[in-house]
Amino acid sequence: MIAAISLVAVCALHAAAAITLVGPTTISLAPLVNPTHAAVADVDGNGVVDIIVSCRDTTGKLAFLRGIGGGVFAAPEIIAVGAPTDWVEVHDLTGDGIPDLLAAVRSNHGRLALLPGLGGGQFGTSVMTLAQRNPSKVVVRDLDGDGDLDAAVVNYGSSTVEVWKWSATEHFQRSQIVATQPWATAIPYPFCIVAADFDGDSDIDLATASTGAAAVAIMRNNGAGFFAQGESWHVPTVGKEFVAISNIVEADIDLDGDIDILSNGLLLNSPNVTVVWVNDGQGHFAEKVLRAGGTEGYSWTVNAADMDGDGDRDALMGSALPGKLTVAEVSGSTGGNFVHVTSKAAGTFLRDMTLVDIDSDGDRDVVAVDIAAHTVMIYRNTSGGVADDPPVPPTPPPSDSSPPLVSAAAASQWLAQWHDDGESFGSAVPPACGAGAGLCEEPHDTPGCVRTLCCQAVCEFNPICCEVTWDQNCVDAEDELCDDYNCPSAGACDDFHAGPGCDDESCCSFLCEFDAFCCWAIWDEVCAREATALCGASPCSIGHDASAIELAEICYQRIDEGCNRAGTAATRVACGQTFESTISTETTRDTDWFRLDALTCRTEITVASEFPALAIIVRGACEGPLQVSATLEIPPCTTRSLTLAAANDWLVIAAANADRPFRSAFPCDIENPDAPPPGPDDPPYVPSFFGLHYRVSFAPQVVVGDINGDGRVDGGDLAALLSGWGGGGAADLDGSGVVDGLDLATLLSNWGAN
């Protein structure tokens, strides 16, 4: 089914007055910086709502704004967490009637921080639970229906969702890790997670938005708090440009009784949009409707609530550089049309907003945070006759506010990593450094390089390297400054430890070329597994099979990206075929897609690879839903097989392991005619330690009972067996020399197999 996408014009369909917001009243959070989210609740138990603000502040603190009443708040108090945070929730988790805090620690050493409430707005020392890489948001709901609150965390750096069940003795215990879009060409970078009953079966499902994979994914709850692999729907396009998304909110926009999804819609070459992902009633979102978005800045956040008391959910959008708050009254009676769209100034970067009655007058107000200006902004919802707040001079954006950006997705990912004065993810690493950047030892047009500690050292010496381009001067500095950061370090290479590097210098240096995170963050459980699998390995060549079909893809052209890239193809396969090709991770990660819908046999898929590879069976259509049905991990220089027993749509081959896709270390080894080779004084091409070649075969699997060889056990085989009864030949399935009841039992047990 082709996704229905339409662009709906803004029009005034009825005479209701536009939603009126006055303000903002601006509250400085000094000395704290980089606020990310405001949670609003009565924290101190006095009957007045308060505000708790998470902050990407390197001192590791939250801001606490005590409510005085009437939407007025005291000066910020400080709550110590011990690490920077990207999100905070206020709930009574311990069941003692006192609100507790649960924060997502957005750092390389990802954690959940539980701060038990002591009453009166006081909190105990934070209890840290180890999560995966760079958590960005947490939702708190009763996910398993047992009456207490659980948590689901989306990890930006690991591209996963972790489900944590509440335990009175252990606080939270991790019950599940779900990968988001493992087949994606780009690194998924899931940024936002929401919870709702999307499929109407009365339990709570999860949904994520990915900035890199440009998709919304739904993870369905089985009723006991266990979630199926995500089903993904891709973003729509405007012209030739993909809409970039970062944030979503759940809301029944069209008033048809099911839960739709709203997302922001960032575009570089067209005005921003808001995407309505329309639920078909079964939790599928093939239909996407584009509606008005803010016309200025980069569209970033979105929320929805009944702001005018007419029974439908209105939409609010926030942008960055400049910060704007755009409000759209929604007409649910006309299918969720936007009417009366207006915008207000909102500082520099409106990072997030909470819609809640802040002044106890019965309507929803807006509590927003500006991550760049380090403020909380309050917009009061009025019905007229209320004087506006004193005007607040707009905060000018930083002079270097926006780097050159080649796509809306790049803008979305840059905003997701917003830093201030060199602070990013709770460390001093420039945002241009790390995964996804170019090689440190080679010049490239973009700023930064992949080895983070090396990149940081070079950029401290020459800031241009992280602001404009990584030129030959940066490469020369790399040669002088970047000798084996954090290798060796304390801790065994095959064990988790909360520090970068490990004690075997050879293994440490080798692995960090493939997973730089291990040498600038912590040696987490993924690093430990990778060290076990890769350290000590030897390169190999799988040779050439003369019967194989060679796929003439030049690495950097990426012509068989299937559902990952519009305008590219996929290789259609038939029973008995074998293919050979290559994979690379240079610039944008390469994947190869094979169409399986023409297979007429029960198939054994065998993959031989020179590099660590992942074979992923994906079911669905490109516009969605796409869902993983099986995975096969292939260590380097090995051969692995799986049986394709049921109808599926795609096989995807990628440089990856079961934990993560590889983002570097497999450069394309074929000369690009559009980018001539370097000059004689430039550094030479550095090949990957492992080769880039793989072979995949699709062999018909011999099915016991398929007497006539048509690939299926059915009535034709039964007739052949009965006609040979008492004799020998092909119908003698167990090799006893005679066709008898045992052979009949074998055939019937495999009936229908193909």
Short mmCIF file of C-alpha atoms in Angstrom, two decimals, residues 146-496:
data_model
loop_
_atom_site.label_atom_id
_atom_site.label_comp_id
_atom_site.label_asym_id
_atom_site.label_seq_id
_atom_site.Cartn_x
_atom_site.Cartn_y
_atom_site.Cartn_z
CA ASP A 146 0.73 -5.04 37.83
CA GLY A 147 -0.24 -1.74 39.47
CA ASP A 148 3.17 -0.14 39.88
CA LEU A 149 5.05 2.20 37.55
CA ASP A 150 7.67 1.01 35.09
CA ALA A 151 9.96 2.96 32.78
CA ALA A 152 11.00 2.87 29.13
CA VAL A 153 14.17 4.69 28.08
CA VAL A 154 15.21 5.65 24.55
CA ASN A 155 19.00 5.65 24.03
CA TYR A 156 20.21 8.09 21.38
CA GLY A 157 23.72 6.65 21.13
CA SER A 158 22.80 2.93 21.26
CA SER A 159 19.74 3.20 18.98
CA THR A 160 17.72 1.12 21.45
CA VAL A 161 14.79 1.23 23.81
CA GLU A 162 15.28 -0.27 27.27
CA VAL A 163 12.29 -1.44 29.32
CA TRP A 164 12.72 -1.30 33.11
CA LYS A 165 10.29 -2.98 35.50
CA TRP A 166 9.82 -1.61 38.98
CA SER A 167 11.02 -3.78 41.85
CA ALA A 168 10.47 -2.71 45.44
CA THR A 169 13.83 -4.20 46.43
CA GLU A 170 15.95 -3.39 43.38
CA HIS A 171 14.21 -0.16 42.28
CA PHE A 172 14.35 -0.93 38.54
CA GLN A 173 15.37 -4.10 36.77
CA ARG A 174 15.96 -4.14 33.03
CA SER A 175 13.62 -6.59 31.36
CA GLN A 176 14.22 -5.97 27.67
CA ILE A 177 16.30 -4.14 25.04
CA VAL A 178 14.66 -3.42 21.69
CA ALA A 179 16.71 -2.19 18.71
CA THR A 180 15.28 0.62 16.59
CA GLN A 181 15.60 0.30 12.79
CA PRO A 182 18.71 -1.96 12.72
CA TRP A 183 18.51 -2.07 8.91
CA ALA A 184 18.86 1.71 8.49
CA THR A 185 21.58 3.17 6.28
CA ALA A 186 21.96 6.13 8.61
CA ILE A 187 22.48 5.51 12.30
CA PRO A 188 18.91 5.65 13.70
CA TYR A 189 19.62 8.04 16.60
CA PRO A 190 16.20 7.65 18.26
CA PHE A 191 15.57 10.82 20.25
CA CYS A 192 12.00 10.74 21.56
CA ILE A 193 9.71 8.10 23.07
CA VAL A 194 6.01 8.23 23.98
CA ALA A 195 3.59 5.67 25.43
CA ALA A 196 -0.08 5.04 24.55
CA ASP A 197 -2.49 2.28 23.52
CA PHE A 198 -1.95 2.65 19.79
CA ASP A 199 -3.53 -0.64 18.66
CA GLY A 200 -6.62 -0.51 20.88
CA ASP A 201 -5.95 -3.70 22.87
CA SER A 202 -6.02 -1.95 26.28
CA ASP A 203 -2.31 -2.12 27.08
CA ILE A 204 0.41 0.50 26.72
CA ASP A 205 2.55 0.44 23.57
CA LEU A 206 5.67 2.50 22.85
CA ALA A 207 6.57 4.76 19.93
CA THR A 208 9.89 6.39 19.03
CA ALA A 209 11.06 9.05 16.58
CA SER A 210 14.51 8.71 15.00
CA THR A 211 16.49 11.65 13.71
CA GLY A 212 18.88 9.51 11.68
CA ALA A 213 16.61 6.79 10.30
CA ALA A 214 13.84 9.37 9.70
CA ALA A 215 11.08 7.08 10.91
CA VAL A 216 8.44 6.52 13.55
CA ALA A 217 8.50 3.06 15.14
CA ILE A 218 5.78 1.33 17.17
CA MET A 219 6.66 -1.38 19.71
CA ARG A 220 3.54 -3.35 20.62
CA ASN A 221 2.94 -4.56 24.16
CA ASN A 222 2.00 -8.22 24.51
CA GLY A 223 -0.04 -7.37 27.61
CA ALA A 224 2.61 -8.37 30.13
CA GLY A 225 5.03 -5.53 29.50
CA PHE A 226 7.08 -7.31 26.83
CA PHE A 227 7.40 -5.44 23.54
CA ALA A 228 7.67 -6.74 19.99
CA GLN A 229 10.38 -5.50 17.65
CA GLY A 230 9.52 -2.10 16.27
CA GLU A 231 7.37 -1.62 13.18
CA SER A 232 8.59 1.44 11.30
CA TRP A 233 7.02 4.00 8.98
CA HIS A 234 9.24 6.38 7.03
CA VAL A 235 8.87 10.14 6.95
CA PRO A 236 7.15 11.74 3.95
CA THR A 237 8.89 13.94 1.42
CA VAL A 238 8.30 17.49 0.23
CA GLY A 239 9.59 17.71 -3.30
CA LYS A 240 12.87 15.81 -3.23
CA GLU A 241 13.57 16.56 0.44
CA PHE A 242 12.86 14.18 3.29
CA VAL A 243 11.14 15.71 6.29
CA ALA A 244 13.40 15.47 9.36
CA ILE A 245 11.79 14.60 12.69
CA SER A 246 13.01 14.61 16.27
CA ASN A 247 9.97 14.79 18.58
CA ILE A 248 6.54 13.18 18.63
CA VAL A 249 3.41 13.36 20.77
CA GLU A 250 0.44 11.01 20.99
CA ALA A 251 -3.03 12.54 20.40
CA ASP A 252 -6.38 11.68 18.81
CA ILE A 253 -6.16 14.55 16.34
CA ASP A 254 -9.09 13.55 14.10
CA LEU A 255 -11.42 12.49 16.96
CA ASP A 256 -12.02 9.03 15.50
CA GLY A 257 -11.30 7.21 18.76
CA ASP A 258 -7.75 5.99 18.13
CA ILE A 259 -4.41 7.55 19.02
CA ASP A 260 -2.59 9.36 16.22
CA ILE A 261 0.94 10.76 16.33
CA LEU A 262 2.12 14.30 15.70
CA SER A 263 5.73 15.05 14.85
CA ASN A 264 7.69 18.13 14.02
CA GLY A 265 8.74 18.47 10.39
CA LEU A 266 12.06 20.19 9.75
CA LEU A 267 12.84 21.24 6.16
CA LEU A 268 15.77 23.24 4.82
CA ASN A 269 14.41 24.07 1.37
CA SER A 270 10.72 24.54 2.18
CA PRO A 271 8.70 25.96 5.09
CA ASN A 272 8.56 23.69 8.14
CA VAL A 273 5.58 21.36 8.47
CA THR A 274 3.81 19.37 11.16
CA VAL A 275 3.31 15.70 10.30
CA VAL A 276 0.09 13.97 11.38
CA TRP A 277 0.71 10.20 11.39
CA VAL A 278 -2.85 8.92 11.04
CA ASN A 279 -3.71 5.74 12.96
CA ASP A 280 -5.80 3.26 10.97
CA GLY A 281 -7.29 1.90 14.20
CA GLN A 282 -4.89 -1.05 14.33
CA GLY A 283 -1.76 0.87 15.25
CA HIS A 284 -0.54 1.34 11.67
CA PHE A 285 0.54 4.73 10.32
CA ALA A 286 0.87 4.47 6.54
CA GLU A 287 -1.16 7.65 6.03
CA LYS A 288 0.74 10.85 6.76
CA VAL A 289 -0.78 14.29 6.42
CA LEU A 290 1.38 17.40 6.23
CA ARG A 291 -0.03 20.46 7.92
CA ALA A 292 1.28 23.90 8.73
CA GLY A 293 4.41 24.29 10.84
CA GLY A 294 6.36 27.27 12.07
CA THR A 295 7.71 29.35 9.20
CA GLU A 296 10.91 30.48 10.96
CA GLY A 297 13.93 28.63 12.27
CA TYR A 298 14.42 24.88 12.56
CA SER A 299 11.26 23.04 13.60
CA TRP A 300 12.15 20.99 16.67
CA THR A 301 9.46 20.09 19.22
CA VAL A 302 5.72 19.45 19.20
CA ASN A 303 2.97 18.95 21.75
CA ALA A 304 -0.83 18.75 21.78
CA ALA A 305 -3.63 19.54 24.25
CA ASP A 306 -7.11 21.04 24.27
CA MET A 307 -6.05 24.66 24.63
CA ASP A 308 -9.43 26.29 23.86
CA GLY A 309 -11.84 23.95 25.66
CA ASP A 310 -13.69 22.76 22.54
CA GLY A 311 -12.92 19.06 23.03
CA ASP A 312 -10.22 18.52 20.42
CA ARG A 313 -6.43 18.44 20.78
CA ASP A 314 -4.72 21.57 19.48
CA ALA A 315 -1.13 21.51 18.22
CA LEU A 316 1.85 23.54 19.39
CA MET A 317 5.22 23.58 17.63
CA GLY A 318 8.56 25.00 18.81
CA SER A 319 11.59 25.96 16.74
CA ALA A 320 15.25 26.89 17.11
CA LEU A 321 17.34 29.75 15.77
CA PRO A 322 15.16 31.71 16.14
CA GLY A 323 12.97 30.27 18.86
CA LYS A 324 9.31 30.47 17.90
CA LEU A 325 6.16 29.03 19.48
CA THR A 326 3.57 28.23 16.81
CA VAL A 327 0.01 27.46 17.91
CA ALA A 328 -2.56 25.77 15.67
CA GLU A 329 -6.18 25.43 16.70
CA VAL A 330 -7.33 21.99 15.53
CA SER A 331 -10.80 21.22 14.26
CA GLY A 332 -11.40 17.57 15.13
CA SER A 333 -14.84 17.66 13.50
CA THR A 334 -13.21 18.26 10.10
CA GLY A 335 -10.62 15.50 10.35
CA GLY A 336 -8.07 17.41 12.39
CA ASN A 337 -7.61 20.44 10.14
CA PHE A 338 -5.43 23.24 11.47
CA VAL A 339 -7.17 26.62 11.76
CA HIS A 340 -6.01 29.95 13.21
CA VAL A 341 -2.26 29.32 13.11
CA THR A 342 -0.22 31.96 14.96
CA SER A 343 3.38 32.32 16.19
CA LYS A 344 5.03 34.01 19.14
CA ALA A 345 8.65 34.77 19.98
CA ALA A 346 10.29 32.06 22.09
CA GLY A 347 13.89 33.05 22.74
CA THR A 348 16.63 31.21 20.89
CA PHE A 349 16.01 27.45 20.95
CA LEU A 350 12.66 26.19 22.29
CA ARG A 351 13.91 22.75 23.30
CA ASP A 352 10.76 21.34 24.92
CA MET A 353 7.36 22.41 26.24
CA THR A 354 4.86 21.07 28.76
CA LEU A 355 1.15 21.92 28.48
CA VAL A 356 -0.45 22.20 31.93
CA ASP A 357 -2.66 24.51 33.99
CA ILE A 358 0.06 26.50 35.70
CA ASP A 359 -2.12 29.24 37.26
CA SER A 360 -5.16 27.17 38.35
CA ASP A 361 -7.63 29.01 36.09
CA GLY A 362 -8.93 25.86 34.37
CA ASP A 363 -7.07 26.01 31.06
CA ARG A 364 -3.76 24.73 29.77
CA ASP A 365 -0.75 27.01 29.79
CA VAL A 366 2.69 26.47 28.24
CA VAL A 367 5.88 25.87 30.23
CA ALA A 368 8.81 25.87 27.81
CA VAL A 369 12.58 25.65 28.18
CA ASP A 370 15.17 27.49 26.08
CA ILE A 371 18.33 25.37 26.01
CA ALA A 372 20.41 28.14 24.44
CA ALA A 373 19.27 31.06 26.64
CA HIS A 374 19.16 28.86 29.81
CA THR A 375 15.65 29.95 30.75
CA VAL A 376 12.16 28.68 31.52
CA MET A 377 9.40 30.53 29.65
CA ILE A 378 5.76 30.57 30.79
CA TYR A 379 2.95 31.46 28.39
CA ARG A 380 -0.43 31.95 30.08
CA ASN A 381 -3.55 30.83 28.24
CA THR A 382 -6.26 33.51 28.45
CA SER A 383 -9.76 34.05 27.14
CA GLY A 384 -9.22 37.77 26.64
CA GLY A 385 -9.14 40.84 28.88
CA VAL A 386 -5.84 39.99 30.56
CA ALA A 387 -2.93 42.36 30.16
CA ASP A 388 0.12 40.93 28.48
CA ASP A 389 3.29 40.33 30.43
CA PRO A 390 6.06 42.92 30.08
CA PRO A 391 7.91 42.45 26.80
CA VAL A 392 11.13 40.51 27.03
CA PRO A 393 13.94 41.46 24.64
CA PRO A 394 14.63 38.53 22.33
CA THR A 395 17.86 36.67 22.98
CA PRO A 396 20.05 36.86 19.87
CA PRO A 397 21.31 33.53 18.58
CA PRO A 398 25.03 32.82 18.96
CA SER A 399 27.15 34.17 16.13
CA ASP A 400 28.20 30.62 15.22
CA SER A 401 24.73 29.24 15.78
CA SER A 402 24.41 27.10 12.69
CA PRO A 403 27.09 25.18 10.81
CA PRO A 404 26.73 24.48 7.08
CA LEU A 405 24.11 21.75 6.85
CA VAL A 406 23.51 19.55 3.84
CA SER A 407 20.13 18.10 4.85
CA ALA A 408 17.24 18.48 7.25
CA ALA A 409 18.34 15.26 8.97
CA ALA A 410 21.79 16.75 9.60
CA ALA A 411 20.14 19.83 11.13
CA SER A 412 17.99 17.65 13.37
CA GLN A 413 20.98 15.65 14.62
CA TRP A 414 23.02 18.81 15.18
CA LEU A 415 20.23 20.30 17.29
CA ALA A 416 19.89 17.05 19.25
CA GLN A 417 23.51 17.45 20.35
CA TRP A 418 23.18 21.13 21.26
CA HIS A 419 26.00 22.24 23.50
CA ASP A 420 27.02 25.49 25.14
CA ASP A 421 30.58 26.77 25.54
CA GLY A 422 32.02 23.42 24.52
CA GLU A 423 29.71 21.30 26.69
CA SER A 424 28.11 18.32 24.99
CA PHE A 425 26.65 15.15 26.48
CA GLY A 426 28.13 16.11 29.85
CA SER A 427 31.71 16.30 28.63
CA ALA A 428 33.98 18.73 26.86
CA VAL A 429 33.86 16.92 23.53
CA PRO A 430 33.04 19.18 20.55
CA PRO A 431 29.88 18.05 18.74
CA ALA A 432 31.80 17.55 15.49
CA CYS A 433 33.93 14.84 17.11
CA GLY A 434 32.98 11.18 17.29
CA ALA A 435 30.84 8.64 15.51
CA GLY A 436 29.82 9.65 11.99
CA ALA A 437 32.70 12.09 11.42
CA GLY A 438 35.57 11.55 8.97
CA LEU A 439 38.86 9.81 9.61
CA CYS A 440 41.34 11.79 11.74
CA GLU A 441 44.26 10.86 9.52
CA GLU A 442 42.62 12.06 6.28
CA PRO A 443 41.53 15.56 5.17
CA HIS A 444 37.79 16.02 4.59
CA ASP A 445 35.44 18.94 4.00
CA THR A 446 33.39 18.51 7.16
CA PRO A 447 34.61 19.53 10.64
CA GLY A 448 35.81 17.08 13.30
CA CYS A 449 36.94 13.47 13.10
CA VAL A 450 35.86 10.11 14.44
CA ARG A 451 38.45 9.49 17.21
CA THR A 452 36.94 11.73 19.83
CA LEU A 453 39.86 12.28 22.21
CA CYS A 454 42.20 12.88 19.31
CA CYS A 455 39.66 15.23 17.73
CA GLN A 456 39.28 17.15 20.98
CA ALA A 457 43.04 17.58 21.33
CA VAL A 458 43.44 18.79 17.76
CA CYS A 459 40.54 21.23 18.04
CA GLU A 460 41.90 22.71 21.26
CA PHE A 461 45.11 23.39 19.30
CA ASN A 462 43.31 24.53 16.12
CA PRO A 463 39.58 25.35 16.61
CA ILE A 464 39.03 25.66 12.85
CA CYS A 465 39.25 21.86 12.66
CA CYS A 466 35.96 21.53 14.58
CA GLU A 467 34.28 24.63 13.22
CA VAL A 468 34.89 24.65 9.46
CA THR A 469 36.81 21.76 7.94
CA TRP A 470 39.30 19.01 8.80
CA ASP A 471 42.06 20.06 6.41
CA GLN A 472 45.70 19.05 6.02
CA ASN A 473 46.71 21.25 8.97
CA CYS A 474 44.37 19.20 11.17
CA VAL A 475 45.87 15.96 9.84
CA ASP A 476 49.36 17.27 10.63
CA ALA A 477 48.20 18.10 14.18
CA GLU A 478 46.75 14.60 14.50
CA ASP A 479 50.15 13.15 13.74
CA GLU A 480 51.69 15.22 16.56
CA LEU A 481 48.95 15.04 19.21
CA CYS A 482 47.09 11.74 18.94
CA ASP A 483 49.26 8.92 20.20
CA ASP A 484 47.09 6.15 21.70
CA TYR A 485 44.59 7.94 23.90
CA ASN A 486 43.41 5.73 26.77
CA CYS A 487 45.21 2.63 25.59
CA PRO A 488 46.13 0.82 27.74
CA SER A 489 43.87 1.60 30.70
CA ALA A 490 42.67 -0.21 33.80
CA GLY A 491 40.14 -2.99 33.31
CA ALA A 492 40.05 -6.23 31.37
CA CYS A 493 39.11 -5.93 27.73
CA ASP A 494 36.52 -8.70 27.93
CA ASP A 495 34.73 -7.24 30.99
CA PHE A 496 32.58 -4.17 31.55
#
